[in-house]
Amino acid sequence: HPRMTSRASWAVLHQYRRLLKAARVYPSKNRASMVAEIRSAYREDAILEGDRARAALDQAKEAEAQLARFPADEVFQQDFEYQQR
């Protein structure tokens, strides 16, 4: 992992931790692959700066909001899929 020193880097780390937490309880048969994809996206996004870092952070927030729409204790027919842009 790259050494993270800026406030923006901390924000990215914090957001991806929240996203991972939401994905771990998301009711989906694809949960493990979602978690792996989020981790991979974090590794790529952790080194971004400026507008690209803000865009990645916004995307992670959007994905977390989508996951939060579905309560963890209910089972759904549709599977949410996190896709890095």
C-alpha positions as MATLAB code, in Angstrom:
seq = 'HPRMTSRASWAVLHQYRRLLKAARVYPSKNRASMVAEIRSAYREDAILEGDRARAALDQAKEAEAQLARFPADEVFQQDFEYQQR';
ca = [
       0.000    0.000    0.000;
       1.238    3.476   -0.728;
       2.070    5.588    2.286;
      -0.869    7.819    2.972;
      -0.148   11.196    4.494;
      -2.784   13.656    3.326;
      -6.217   14.353    4.719;
      -7.703   13.340    1.366;
      -5.969    9.965    1.568;
      -7.413    9.447    5.025;
     -10.882   10.301    3.696;
     -10.496    7.734    0.905;
      -9.353    5.075    3.388;
     -12.221    5.858    5.756;
     -14.809    5.751    2.977;
     -13.559    2.456    1.591;
     -13.610    0.949    5.091;
     -17.262    1.999    5.391;
     -17.971    0.559    1.946;
     -16.297   -2.735    2.874;
     -18.310   -2.941    6.079;
     -21.548   -2.435    4.133;
     -20.536   -5.002    1.504;
     -19.707   -7.637    4.123;
     -23.303   -7.693    5.360;
     -24.991   -7.181    2.001;
     -27.340  -10.096    1.217;
     -25.824  -11.402   -2.006;
     -24.336  -14.607   -3.291;
     -21.633  -12.400   -4.863;
     -20.564  -10.817   -1.567;
     -17.007  -12.196   -1.631;
     -16.349  -10.922   -5.139;
     -17.819   -7.514   -4.215;
     -15.448   -7.242   -1.249;
     -12.485   -8.253   -3.429;
     -13.450   -5.692   -6.067;
     -13.776   -2.932   -3.459;
     -10.335   -3.770   -2.061;
      -8.846   -3.678   -5.538;
     -10.506   -0.332   -6.263;
      -9.127    1.081   -3.010;
      -5.592    0.046   -3.929;
      -5.963    1.874   -7.235;
      -7.707    4.925   -5.781;
      -5.442    5.386   -2.743;
      -2.714    6.930   -4.895;
      -4.972    9.403   -6.707;
      -4.832   13.118   -6.000;
      -6.945   16.189   -6.691;
     -10.041   15.907   -8.836;
      -9.463   12.232   -9.573;
      -9.323   11.448   -5.837;
     -12.532   13.424   -5.236;
     -14.263   11.573   -8.058;
     -13.180    8.201   -6.647;
     -14.358    9.232   -3.190;
     -17.730   10.352   -4.580;
     -18.093    7.043   -6.392;
     -17.346    5.092   -3.207;
     -19.927    7.177   -1.313;
     -22.500    6.466   -4.018;
     -21.778    2.737   -3.839;
     -22.132    2.778   -0.048;
     -25.478    4.572   -0.367;
     -26.667    1.921   -2.818;
     -25.661   -0.861   -0.440;
     -27.348    0.901    2.476;
     -30.685    0.913    0.651;
     -30.977   -2.828    1.237;
     -31.297   -4.011    4.846;
     -28.790   -6.737    5.700;
     -31.452   -8.995    7.173;
     -33.526   -9.268    4.001;
     -32.841  -11.369    0.910;
     -33.291   -9.810   -2.513;
     -33.489  -11.262   -5.981;
     -31.324   -8.515   -7.488;
     -27.614   -8.413   -6.775;
     -25.857   -5.065   -6.534;
     -22.551   -4.960   -8.355;
     -19.876   -2.380   -7.569;
     -18.179   -1.229  -10.740;
     -15.266    1.110  -10.711;
     -15.545    3.818  -13.342;
];
